[in-house]
Amino acid sequence: MKSTTRRDFLKLMGLSGAACLASAAPLRASTGPAADSDTAIAMLYDATRCVGCKACMAACKRVNMEQNNLSYERLATDADQLWDAPRDLSGSTRTVIKLYKESDTRFSYVKHSCMHCTKPGCVSACPVKAMTKDPVTGVVAYDKNRCIGCRYCQVACPYNIPRFQWDKAIPQIVKCDFCKETNLKQKGCPACSETCPAGAIAFGKRKELLAEAHDLIKANPDRYVPKVYGEKEVGGANHLYLAAFPFKKLGLPELKEESPAAFSEHIQHTIYKGFAAPVALYGALCVVAMKNKKAQEKLGHGEDD
Amino acid sequence: MGSHHDEYQVQPGKIFTKPFFVLLALVVVGFALIAYRFFAGVGAVTGLSDGYPWGIWIAYDVATGTAFACGGYALALLIYIMNRWKYHPLIRSALLTSVFGYCLAGFSVMVDLGRYWNAYSFFLPTRWQPNSIMFEVALCVMTYSMVLIIEFLPAVLYTLEQSQWRWVRESAHWLYPRLLPDREALHSGLTVVSKVAGHVQVRLDKVLIFFIVLGITLPSMHQSSLGSMMIVAGEKLNPLWQTGFLPLLFLINCVFIGYATVMFESIVSSYSFKRPYEVHEISGIARIVPMVAGLWMAVRFGDLVWRHQIPAIFAFDMNSCFFLLEVLLIGGGAFMLLSKKNRLSPRMLFVSGAILMLGGGLFRFNVYLIGFNPGAGWSYFPSFAEFMITVGIVALEILGYLVLVKIFPVMPNPKKHFEEAEEETELVGDAVPARMFAGK
Ligand code: SF4
Ligand code: SF4
């Protein structure tokens, strides 16, 4: 008697699991506003205008120092402690200007910082919502009060943007957030675009900046390579680039248009069906295991009940 | 693991042996370095960088180590779902290995986490991020570790119930004139513990099957998700490994690694504890391994053909070499077990088990580390301290096993299980076709 009711219960569980499975609403994927939305904000960096003064780097560090617990650079070669030129993005550097040298006379500066992807790997990866994408502006921001420091965001970012403070006992992730809590809040634009004396960093609505970039390419076909970097890479980004050299040479990776993050979420949602699948699996396995166990007990081995 | 406690026995022998102290020394070194890491930061003890944010602590301790700890899972699948009851005597030692493997993988993660004090985020539903594969893996692994401990509990409860508390009584006796006021109170206290243990044991027996099945469901979930974890790395993971089939490959992979570990562990412990070899059971398990490994191979190569990656196999660069090593080890180990003669030889069982663990583990290691390339200018090699921390954790695993089998009834009782095996009546009830769980 008891065993039949238990079995019925399990069957019921399996069935209800299967029912959830059929009706499961698709989980919300971790994307922000569509790339062509009217509210998404963006930055357009024109490498042909950048003069390499690195004022943006200094401004970025000044504005975000406290919030991000940034330090000044200490290079191993800096014996006299007079140097503040980071070699790359790091746990102390959210943006960096590099110089690509094609020949002695042909070169290009390039600014590296977070791309604020439309389908960001870091946001999809982060287990505790420490990386989030603003549903209106599309800004990808980091909250150290939630972060557990697992560094999955670093694995997931196709541009290797998030950096970790390896040398600190109390470390955090460091990356550009368009000065969301600092300059953007106070002055309406990121510190780098405010500071740039050459007008190389435009800031505004993504839609308008993208149109402007395409217009610039059309008007100056000899000045630019005919591509806006960040328009389509891994599903698009809110940080756009114009340049005179192929972007790969400037250290910007060649990426497919599909977002691995979206693919990964698609697979996970297919397998899990909003958690109904594991419940159904558990129910089904319970039924089988109980049945086998009962049969064993009749033979006198297995567990007693 | 109910009241049939005569299926198992406590391994006789001294606890403080020479291997004990060697392992202990390694554990002490590892933990000293771990302590240093908490003062000086993760960078001070590792070779990690922003390009290679995960090193051997994740690629070995977690991704590979938990597969070695899948013996409990793979055996439970066989016993309770496929209804092969004759393997029941093997399960406790496999479970014990699993308990250590999983708990210490969790511990490694805590060492690895940069902001470990925020780990409570996992318990705040407002912070849950169900799109994150790591979120799923983390919750699942934590729950499974608890389930494993519960599954192992009968052995502990049995010992508590049966215990004469000799060492407690003896030390109490020694202390008695000075500290212990009431011998009677102690006596009845200990009796109460025994009684409670006996009581809980009966209750636990009734519901244990639900935990056992949970212990089959959870690894099916997180072992596949451990594969999904690297899909988000996209083009940073070499196309020889980057595929949407990673979850399926990881799931099948952990099943044959689980069996290989059971074989390996059984032979090694029989050898070192000078017990009779459990060839009878082990060879039965060995017969299944080629099928599971064959299925894995089929998926692996089918996927490569489908994605037109066959030429990449023969590029003979680093990736292709590691790929070849991986499939040769798995294929070779599985091939050895096709022969019945090999399956009845403890030596061959040991060798093929070890090869399969190596090959299966290498697949995981490749996915997490070797095939991972964040771009030009980055490189990774584990630092000495990082390596010693992993060694310390593995040493703790072995040490714990060695000690606990001498305290609790874990090892199969040779008298009992040989009789059982002779009966050959284990096939009753229905066996479930493999595809029921292989898909999840
Ligand atoms: S560039 Fe990297 S860090 Fe920035 S939003 Fe994209 S995935 Fe995240
Ligand atoms: S390191 Fe922090 S921000 Fe990055 S994925 Fe982990 S918890 Fe999220």
Coordinates of N, CA and C in Angstrom, one line a residue, chain B residues 14-83:
Chain B
K14 N 47.1 0.2 11.4 CA 47.4 1.4 12.1 C 47.1 2.6 11.2
I15 N 46.7 3.7 11.8 CA 46.4 4.9 11.1 C 47.7 5.7 10.8
F16 N 48.6 5.7 11.8 CA 49.8 6.5 11.6 C 50.9 5.7 11.0
T17 N 50.8 5.6 9.6 CA 51.8 4.8 8.9 C 52.8 5.8 8.3
K18 N 53.8 5.3 7.6 CA 54.8 6.1 6.9 C 54.1 7.0 5.8
P19 N 53.3 6.4 4.9 CA 52.6 7.2 3.9 C 51.8 8.3 4.6
F20 N 51.3 8.1 5.7 CA 50.5 9.1 6.4 C 51.3 10.3 6.7
F21 N 52.5 10.1 7.1 CA 53.4 11.3 7.5 C 53.9 12.0 6.2
V22 N 54.2 11.2 5.2 CA 54.6 11.8 3.9 C 53.5 12.7 3.4
L23 N 52.3 12.2 3.3 CA 51.2 13.0 2.8 C 50.9 14.2 3.7
L24 N 51.0 14.0 5.0 CA 50.8 15.1 5.9 C 51.8 16.2 5.7
A25 N 53.0 15.9 5.4 CA 54.0 16.9 5.1 C 53.6 17.7 3.9
L26 N 53.1 17.0 2.9 CA 52.7 17.7 1.6 C 51.5 18.6 1.9
V27 N 50.6 18.1 2.8 CA 49.4 18.9 3.1 C 49.8 20.2 3.8
V28 N 50.8 20.0 4.8 CA 51.2 21.2 5.5 C 51.8 22.2 4.6
V29 N 52.7 21.8 3.7 CA 53.3 22.8 2.8 C 52.2 23.5 2.0
G30 N 51.3 22.7 1.4 CA 50.2 23.3 0.6 C 49.4 24.3 1.4
F31 N 49.1 24.0 2.6 CA 48.3 24.9 3.4 C 49.0 26.1 3.8
A32 N 50.3 26.0 4.0 CA 51.1 27.2 4.4 C 51.1 28.1 3.2
L33 N 51.2 27.6 2.0 CA 51.1 28.5 0.8 C 49.8 29.1 0.6
I34 N 48.7 28.3 0.9 CA 47.4 28.8 0.8 C 47.2 30.0 1.8
A35 N 47.8 29.9 3.0 CA 47.7 31.0 3.9 C 48.4 32.2 3.4
Y36 N 49.5 32.0 2.8 CA 50.3 33.1 2.2 C 49.5 33.8 1.1
R37 N 48.8 33.0 0.3 CA 47.9 33.5 -0.8 C 46.9 34.5 -0.3
F38 N 46.4 34.3 1.0 CA 45.3 35.2 1.5 C 45.9 36.5 2.0
F39 N 47.2 36.5 2.2 CA 47.8 37.8 2.6 C 48.4 38.6 1.4
A40 N 48.9 37.8 0.4 CA 49.6 38.5 -0.7 C 48.9 38.5 -2.0
G41 N 47.7 37.9 -2.1 CA 46.9 38.0 -3.3 C 47.2 36.7 -4.2
V42 N 46.3 36.5 -5.1 CA 46.3 35.3 -6.0 C 47.6 35.4 -6.8
G43 N 48.0 36.6 -7.3 CA 49.1 36.7 -8.2 C 50.4 36.3 -7.5
A44 N 50.5 36.4 -6.2 CA 51.8 36.1 -5.5 C 52.1 34.6 -5.6
V45 N 51.1 33.8 -5.7 CA 51.4 32.3 -5.6 C 51.1 31.6 -7.0
T46 N 50.6 32.3 -8.0 CA 50.3 31.7 -9.2 C 51.0 32.3 -10.4
G47 N 50.9 31.5 -11.5 CA 51.4 32.1 -12.8 C 50.3 32.7 -13.6
L48 N 49.2 33.0 -13.0 CA 48.0 33.4 -13.8 C 48.2 34.9 -14.2
S49 N 47.4 35.2 -15.3 CA 47.5 36.6 -15.8 C 46.1 36.9 -16.3
D50 N 45.9 38.2 -16.8 CA 44.6 38.6 -17.2 C 44.2 37.8 -18.5
G51 N 45.2 37.3 -19.2 CA 44.9 36.5 -20.4 C 44.5 35.0 -20.0
Y52 N 45.2 34.5 -19.0 CA 44.9 33.2 -18.5 C 44.4 33.3 -17.1
P53 N 43.1 33.7 -16.9 CA 42.7 33.9 -15.6 C 42.4 32.6 -14.8
W54 N 42.4 31.5 -15.5 CA 42.2 30.2 -14.8 C 43.4 29.3 -15.1
G55 N 43.9 28.7 -14.0 CA 45.1 27.8 -14.2 C 44.7 26.4 -13.8
I56 N 45.7 25.7 -13.2 CA 45.5 24.3 -12.8 C 44.5 24.2 -11.7
W57 N 44.3 25.2 -10.8 CA 43.3 25.0 -9.8 C 41.9 24.8 -10.3
I58 N 41.6 25.5 -11.4 CA 40.3 25.2 -12.0 C 40.4 24.0 -13.0
A59 N 41.4 24.1 -13.9 CA 41.5 23.0 -14.9 C 41.8 21.6 -14.3
Y60 N 42.6 21.6 -13.3 CA 42.8 20.2 -12.7 C 41.9 20.0 -11.5
D61 N 42.0 20.8 -10.4 CA 41.2 20.5 -9.2 C 39.7 20.4 -9.4
V62 N 39.2 21.3 -10.2 CA 37.8 21.4 -10.4 C 37.3 20.5 -11.6
A63 N 37.8 21.0 -12.8 CA 37.3 20.3 -14.0 C 37.7 18.9 -14.2
T64 N 38.9 18.6 -13.8 CA 39.4 17.2 -13.9 C 39.1 16.4 -12.7
G65 N 39.4 17.0 -11.5 CA 39.3 16.3 -10.2 C 37.9 15.8 -10.0
T66 N 36.9 16.6 -10.3 CA 35.5 16.2 -10.1 C 35.1 15.0 -11.0
A67 N 35.8 14.9 -12.1 CA 35.5 13.7 -13.0 C 36.1 12.5 -12.3
F68 N 37.3 12.6 -11.7 CA 37.9 11.5 -11.0 C 37.0 11.1 -9.8
A69 N 36.2 12.1 -9.4 CA 35.4 11.9 -8.2 C 34.0 11.4 -8.7
C70 N 33.9 11.0 -9.9 CA 32.6 10.5 -10.4 C 32.3 9.0 -10.3
G71 N 33.2 8.4 -9.5 CA 33.0 6.9 -9.3 C 31.7 6.7 -8.6
G72 N 31.4 7.5 -7.6 CA 30.1 7.3 -6.9 C 28.9 7.4 -7.8
Y73 N 29.0 8.4 -8.7 CA 27.9 8.7 -9.6 C 27.8 7.6 -10.6
A74 N 28.9 7.2 -11.2 CA 28.9 6.1 -12.3 C 28.4 4.8 -11.7
L75 N 28.8 4.5 -10.5 CA 28.4 3.2 -9.9 C 26.9 3.3 -9.5
A76 N 26.5 4.4 -9.0 CA 25.0 4.5 -8.6 C 24.2 4.4 -9.8
L77 N 24.6 4.9 -10.9 CA 23.9 4.8 -12.2 C 23.7 3.3 -12.5
L78 N 24.8 2.6 -12.3 CA 24.8 1.1 -12.7 C 24.0 0.3 -11.7
I79 N 24.1 0.6 -10.4 CA 23.4 -0.2 -9.5 C 21.9 0.1 -9.4
Y80 N 21.6 1.4 -9.3 CA 20.2 1.7 -9.0 C 19.4 1.9 -10.2
I81 N 20.0 2.3 -11.3 CA 19.2 2.6 -12.5 C 19.3 1.4 -13.5
M82 N 20.5 0.9 -13.7 CA 20.7 -0.2 -14.6 C 20.4 -1.6 -13.8
N83 N 20.2 -1.5 -12.5 CA 19.8 -2.6 -11.7 C 20.9 -3.7 -11.7

